Amino acid sequence: MAVETLGSSTRPKVAPWNDPVVRGWIFQIVVVGLVGLLAWFLVSNTLDNLARQKIASGYDYLHHEAGFQIGDTMIPYSPADTYARAILVGMLNTLKVSVLGIVLCTILGTLIGIGRLSPNWLLAKICEWYVECFRNVPLLLWLFLFYKIISESFPGPRQAISVLGTLFLSNRGLYFPVPVPNPIHAWMGLALLVGVAAAVAVKRWARKRQDATGLPFPAIRTGIALVIGLPLVVWLLGGAPHEMSWPVVKGFNFQGGSVIQPEFTALLFGLVVYTSAFVAEIVRSGILAINRGQGEAAAALGLSRGQSMRLVLLPQALRVIIPPMTSQYLSITKNSSLAIAIGYPDLVAAVNVTINQTGQAIENVLIIMAAYLTVSLGISAFMNWYNKRIALRER
């Protein structure tokens, strides 16, 4: 008896225009071709118009001398450097305020979110008003307010507020002493990274050891000793250089030391308090999503409210919190572009000056878009990795 199987069946022959597979391929090729044709038209038309108006195109200008000063730099920079280095300085400033903002808004938002669930009526209301006030006013207005408060409420450099003769607070920022650059500092930085890696390795080893034997190990104290001790040992081996650069008033401002500028302070503070209001709601909703029985079971085991929150509720709420938190991290990074409104030299500000001097707006805007796209994709990739790492695994 003949047996027919699904695998042995053959497709009936039909005309190509009646075959859904062939039609699907044709439609996709046509769409891709139309998109490519539209892109070619726009690019060629733009290049023709630029050439007709005698406006240069391309990225050769990146190797030309920038000729403008940047007030806050993480790497050595002078007006004699190239536009490429000026844009790099702006990019590093954007990353600095974004990373600090993400860390601080996570800490503050978590505390506010937990505070909203407090049985203390006053604390819960204060946290509720914090959320409602900061998230319902545009971020740009908060930045203007904080910048004006910082720049106008403090005295000038000659009347700066001194703290123990080492810190000086004025409308030019917070000045403080820093060590004079020494080659040993690079080795201390390397030792710090080694210490952090060793602390992570010790923590993993201690966890496996406790799972296998039940014996605890002081991993936190050991990690702190490694992170602090290794750079200290390198500093001692390098001759313990301790020469400091002290801020001193010369002319109309301080010279020497280092400074946290009011523009940076206002931008960071505004980003943190604004974004932490949204983070607080995400944390609160994540905790409320956990079954009430979890908290009751923790209380039945004798755990305090703080232990229950730290050991039982928050670890489970992370699976609900992480996806919307990724959006807030992306928002704080993109909102940092508002720095140009209060004069902080971030990526947008550096590129804006470059546009004014070179007249090549399209190339510079593409640089900004590529930079923010790269940073945002990096944040998304990291958060997706962390979300998969803490996800429940069914056996």
PDB file of C-alpha atoms in Angstrom, residues 121-264:
ATOM      1  CA  TRP A 121       2.429  59.312  55.859  1.00  0.00           C
ATOM      2  CA  LEU A 122       4.711  62.378  55.793  1.00  0.00           C
ATOM      3  CA  LEU A 123       7.576  60.612  54.008  1.00  0.00           C
ATOM      4  CA  ALA A 124       5.221  59.100  51.414  1.00  0.00           C
ATOM      5  CA  LYS A 125       3.627  62.512  50.723  1.00  0.00           C
ATOM      6  CA  ILE A 126       7.001  64.248  50.397  1.00  0.00           C
ATOM      7  CA  CYS A 127       8.103  61.627  47.863  1.00  0.00           C
ATOM      8  CA  GLU A 128       4.793  61.937  46.013  1.00  0.00           C
ATOM      9  CA  TRP A 129       5.133  65.733  45.761  1.00  0.00           C
ATOM     10  CA  TYR A 130       8.737  65.346  44.597  1.00  0.00           C
ATOM     11  CA  VAL A 131       7.599  63.130  41.733  1.00  0.00           C
ATOM     12  CA  GLU A 132       4.686  65.358  40.738  1.00  0.00           C
ATOM     13  CA  CYS A 133       6.714  68.586  40.867  1.00  0.00           C
ATOM     14  CA  PHE A 134       9.741  67.489  38.886  1.00  0.00           C
ATOM     15  CA  ARG A 135       8.172  65.328  36.199  1.00  0.00           C
ATOM     16  CA  ASN A 136       5.422  67.799  35.288  1.00  0.00           C
ATOM     17  CA  VAL A 137       7.712  70.757  34.499  1.00  0.00           C
ATOM     18  CA  PRO A 138       9.844  70.751  31.321  1.00  0.00           C
ATOM     19  CA  LEU A 139      13.466  69.861  31.917  1.00  0.00           C
ATOM     20  CA  LEU A 140      14.704  72.974  30.122  1.00  0.00           C
ATOM     21  CA  LEU A 141      12.991  75.224  32.685  1.00  0.00           C
ATOM     22  CA  TRP A 142      14.593  73.338  35.559  1.00  0.00           C
ATOM     23  CA  LEU A 143      18.006  73.750  33.914  1.00  0.00           C
ATOM     24  CA  PHE A 144      17.491  77.511  33.547  1.00  0.00           C
ATOM     25  CA  LEU A 145      16.358  77.777  37.187  1.00  0.00           C
ATOM     26  CA  PHE A 146      19.233  75.755  38.653  1.00  0.00           C
ATOM     27  CA  TYR A 147      21.807  77.584  36.539  1.00  0.00           C
ATOM     28  CA  LYS A 148      20.538  81.026  37.578  1.00  0.00           C
ATOM     29  CA  ILE A 149      20.415  79.992  41.252  1.00  0.00           C
ATOM     30  CA  ILE A 150      23.984  78.657  41.172  1.00  0.00           C
ATOM     31  CA  SER A 151      25.487  81.506  39.151  1.00  0.00           C
ATOM     32  CA  GLU A 152      23.757  84.378  40.997  1.00  0.00           C
ATOM     33  CA  SER A 153      23.460  83.207  44.589  1.00  0.00           C
ATOM     34  CA  PHE A 154      27.193  82.756  45.200  1.00  0.00           C
ATOM     35  CA  PRO A 155      29.796  85.543  45.503  1.00  0.00           C
ATOM     36  CA  GLY A 156      32.556  86.333  43.041  1.00  0.00           C
ATOM     37  CA  PRO A 157      36.025  84.727  43.198  1.00  0.00           C
ATOM     38  CA  ARG A 158      37.514  87.379  45.524  1.00  0.00           C
ATOM     39  CA  GLN A 159      34.712  86.853  48.060  1.00  0.00           C
ATOM     40  CA  ALA A 160      34.539  83.075  47.516  1.00  0.00           C
ATOM     41  CA  ILE A 161      33.263  80.893  50.359  1.00  0.00           C
ATOM     42  CA  SER A 162      36.274  79.038  51.760  1.00  0.00           C
ATOM     43  CA  VAL A 163      35.991  75.644  53.442  1.00  0.00           C
ATOM     44  CA  LEU A 164      39.066  74.965  55.613  1.00  0.00           C
ATOM     45  CA  GLY A 165      41.178  76.946  53.145  1.00  0.00           C
ATOM     46  CA  THR A 166      41.066  74.105  50.594  1.00  0.00           C
ATOM     47  CA  LEU A 167      37.663  74.373  48.890  1.00  0.00           C
ATOM     48  CA  PHE A 168      36.504  77.666  47.363  1.00  0.00           C
ATOM     49  CA  LEU A 169      32.894  78.118  46.267  1.00  0.00           C
ATOM     50  CA  SER A 170      32.011  81.073  44.036  1.00  0.00           C
ATOM     51  CA  ASN A 171      29.871  81.902  41.022  1.00  0.00           C
ATOM     52  CA  ARG A 172      32.724  80.513  38.884  1.00  0.00           C
ATOM     53  CA  GLY A 173      32.299  77.064  40.407  1.00  0.00           C
ATOM     54  CA  LEU A 174      33.820  74.892  43.123  1.00  0.00           C
ATOM     55  CA  TYR A 175      37.645  75.033  43.134  1.00  0.00           C
ATOM     56  CA  PHE A 176      39.669  72.386  44.952  1.00  0.00           C
ATOM     57  CA  PRO A 177      43.321  71.221  45.055  1.00  0.00           C
ATOM     58  CA  VAL A 178      44.496  68.320  42.911  1.00  0.00           C
ATOM     59  CA  PRO A 179      47.798  66.388  42.714  1.00  0.00           C
ATOM     60  CA  VAL A 180      50.353  67.673  40.225  1.00  0.00           C
ATOM     61  CA  PRO A 181      50.431  65.246  37.252  1.00  0.00           C
ATOM     62  CA  ASN A 182      53.013  62.501  37.728  1.00  0.00           C
ATOM     63  CA  PRO A 183      53.799  59.397  35.596  1.00  0.00           C
ATOM     64  CA  ILE A 184      53.016  57.186  38.606  1.00  0.00           C
ATOM     65  CA  HIS A 185      49.344  58.245  38.384  1.00  0.00           C
ATOM     66  CA  ALA A 186      48.892  56.215  35.184  1.00  0.00           C
ATOM     67  CA  TRP A 187      50.204  53.126  36.964  1.00  0.00           C
ATOM     68  CA  MET A 188      47.911  53.860  39.929  1.00  0.00           C
ATOM     69  CA  GLY A 189      44.964  53.949  37.520  1.00  0.00           C
ATOM     70  CA  LEU A 190      46.027  50.585  36.104  1.00  0.00           C
ATOM     71  CA  ALA A 191      46.364  49.205  39.645  1.00  0.00           C
ATOM     72  CA  LEU A 192      42.852  50.469  40.404  1.00  0.00           C
ATOM     73  CA  LEU A 193      41.429  48.560  37.418  1.00  0.00           C
ATOM     74  CA  VAL A 194      43.310  45.425  38.503  1.00  0.00           C
ATOM     75  CA  GLY A 195      41.941  45.878  42.028  1.00  0.00           C
ATOM     76  CA  VAL A 196      38.349  46.163  40.746  1.00  0.00           C
ATOM     77  CA  ALA A 197      38.786  43.028  38.587  1.00  0.00           C
ATOM     78  CA  ALA A 198      40.310  41.151  41.537  1.00  0.00           C
ATOM     79  CA  ALA A 199      37.438  42.270  43.816  1.00  0.00           C
ATOM     80  CA  VAL A 200      34.885  40.926  41.336  1.00  0.00           C
ATOM     81  CA  ALA A 201      36.771  37.643  41.063  1.00  0.00           C
ATOM     82  CA  VAL A 202      36.963  37.319  44.870  1.00  0.00           C
ATOM     83  CA  LYS A 203      33.224  37.964  45.203  1.00  0.00           C
ATOM     84  CA  ARG A 204      32.393  35.212  42.668  1.00  0.00           C
ATOM     85  CA  TRP A 205      34.777  32.796  44.354  1.00  0.00           C
ATOM     86  CA  ALA A 206      33.300  33.577  47.783  1.00  0.00           C
ATOM     87  CA  ARG A 207      29.764  32.941  46.493  1.00  0.00           C
ATOM     88  CA  LYS A 208      30.720  29.552  45.016  1.00  0.00           C
ATOM     89  CA  ARG A 209      32.588  28.664  48.213  1.00  0.00           C
ATOM     90  CA  GLN A 210      29.592  29.522  50.364  1.00  0.00           C
ATOM     91  CA  ASP A 211      27.241  27.533  48.091  1.00  0.00           C
ATOM     92  CA  ALA A 212      29.540  24.502  48.323  1.00  0.00           C
ATOM     93  CA  THR A 213      30.568  24.616  51.992  1.00  0.00           C
ATOM     94  CA  GLY A 214      28.177  27.041  53.686  1.00  0.00           C
ATOM     95  CA  LEU A 215      31.140  29.006  55.040  1.00  0.00           C
ATOM     96  CA  PRO A 216      30.909  32.802  54.517  1.00  0.00           C
ATOM     97  CA  PHE A 217      33.892  34.853  53.369  1.00  0.00           C
ATOM     98  CA  PRO A 218      34.365  38.626  53.939  1.00  0.00           C
ATOM     99  CA  ALA A 219      34.282  39.395  50.208  1.00  0.00           C
ATOM    100  CA  ILE A 220      33.217  43.043  50.607  1.00  0.00           C
ATOM    101  CA  ARG A 221      36.012  43.941  53.003  1.00  0.00           C
ATOM    102  CA  THR A 222      38.525  42.028  50.878  1.00  0.00           C
ATOM    103  CA  GLY A 223      37.308  43.798  47.732  1.00  0.00           C
ATOM    104  CA  ILE A 224      37.592  47.250  49.349  1.00  0.00           C
ATOM    105  CA  ALA A 225      41.106  46.383  50.525  1.00  0.00           C
ATOM    106  CA  LEU A 226      42.097  45.340  46.987  1.00  0.00           C
ATOM    107  CA  VAL A 227      40.574  48.420  45.315  1.00  0.00           C
ATOM    108  CA  ILE A 228      42.235  50.839  47.748  1.00  0.00           C
ATOM    109  CA  GLY A 229      45.335  48.873  48.642  1.00  0.00           C
ATOM    110  CA  LEU A 230      46.772  48.146  45.179  1.00  0.00           C
ATOM    111  CA  PRO A 231      46.892  51.827  44.028  1.00  0.00           C
ATOM    112  CA  LEU A 232      48.298  52.760  47.459  1.00  0.00           C
ATOM    113  CA  VAL A 233      51.093  50.187  47.123  1.00  0.00           C
ATOM    114  CA  VAL A 234      51.935  51.478  43.632  1.00  0.00           C
ATOM    115  CA  TRP A 235      51.984  55.059  44.972  1.00  0.00           C
ATOM    116  CA  LEU A 236      54.396  54.067  47.763  1.00  0.00           C
ATOM    117  CA  LEU A 237      56.632  52.147  45.357  1.00  0.00           C
ATOM    118  CA  GLY A 238      56.698  55.194  43.066  1.00  0.00           C
ATOM    119  CA  GLY A 239      58.205  57.389  45.790  1.00  0.00           C
ATOM    120  CA  ALA A 240      54.902  58.685  47.244  1.00  0.00           C
ATOM    121  CA  PRO A 241      54.712  61.936  45.193  1.00  0.00           C
ATOM    122  CA  HIS A 242      52.490  64.369  47.087  1.00  0.00           C
ATOM    123  CA  GLU A 243      52.947  67.736  45.358  1.00  0.00           C
ATOM    124  CA  MET A 244      49.596  69.479  45.029  1.00  0.00           C
ATOM    125  CA  SER A 245      48.238  72.229  42.773  1.00  0.00           C
ATOM    126  CA  TRP A 246      46.299  74.706  44.962  1.00  0.00           C
ATOM    127  CA  PRO A 247      43.707  77.162  43.654  1.00  0.00           C
ATOM    128  CA  VAL A 248      44.795  80.792  44.151  1.00  0.00           C
ATOM    129  CA  VAL A 249      42.988  83.984  43.167  1.00  0.00           C
ATOM    130  CA  LYS A 250      44.907  85.778  40.416  1.00  0.00           C
ATOM    131  CA  GLY A 251      43.243  88.646  38.583  1.00  0.00           C
ATOM    132  CA  PHE A 252      39.542  88.003  38.144  1.00  0.00           C
ATOM    133  CA  ASN A 253      39.503  84.256  38.777  1.00  0.00           C
ATOM    134  CA  PHE A 254      41.242  81.338  40.458  1.00  0.00           C
ATOM    135  CA  GLN A 255      44.385  79.814  38.991  1.00  0.00           C
ATOM    136  CA  GLY A 256      45.558  76.263  39.714  1.00  0.00           C
ATOM    137  CA  GLY A 257      43.697  73.333  41.201  1.00  0.00           C
ATOM    138  CA  SER A 258      40.619  71.993  39.466  1.00  0.00           C
ATOM    139  CA  VAL A 259      37.049  73.236  39.184  1.00  0.00           C
ATOM    140  CA  ILE A 260      33.505  71.932  38.907  1.00  0.00           C
ATOM    141  CA  GLN A 261      31.859  74.586  36.753  1.00  0.00           C
ATOM    142  CA  PRO A 262      28.341  75.895  37.527  1.00  0.00           C
ATOM    143  CA  GLU A 263      27.136  74.888  34.044  1.00  0.00           C
ATOM    144  CA  PHE A 264      28.105  71.269  34.691  1.00  0.00           C
TER     145      PHE A 264
END
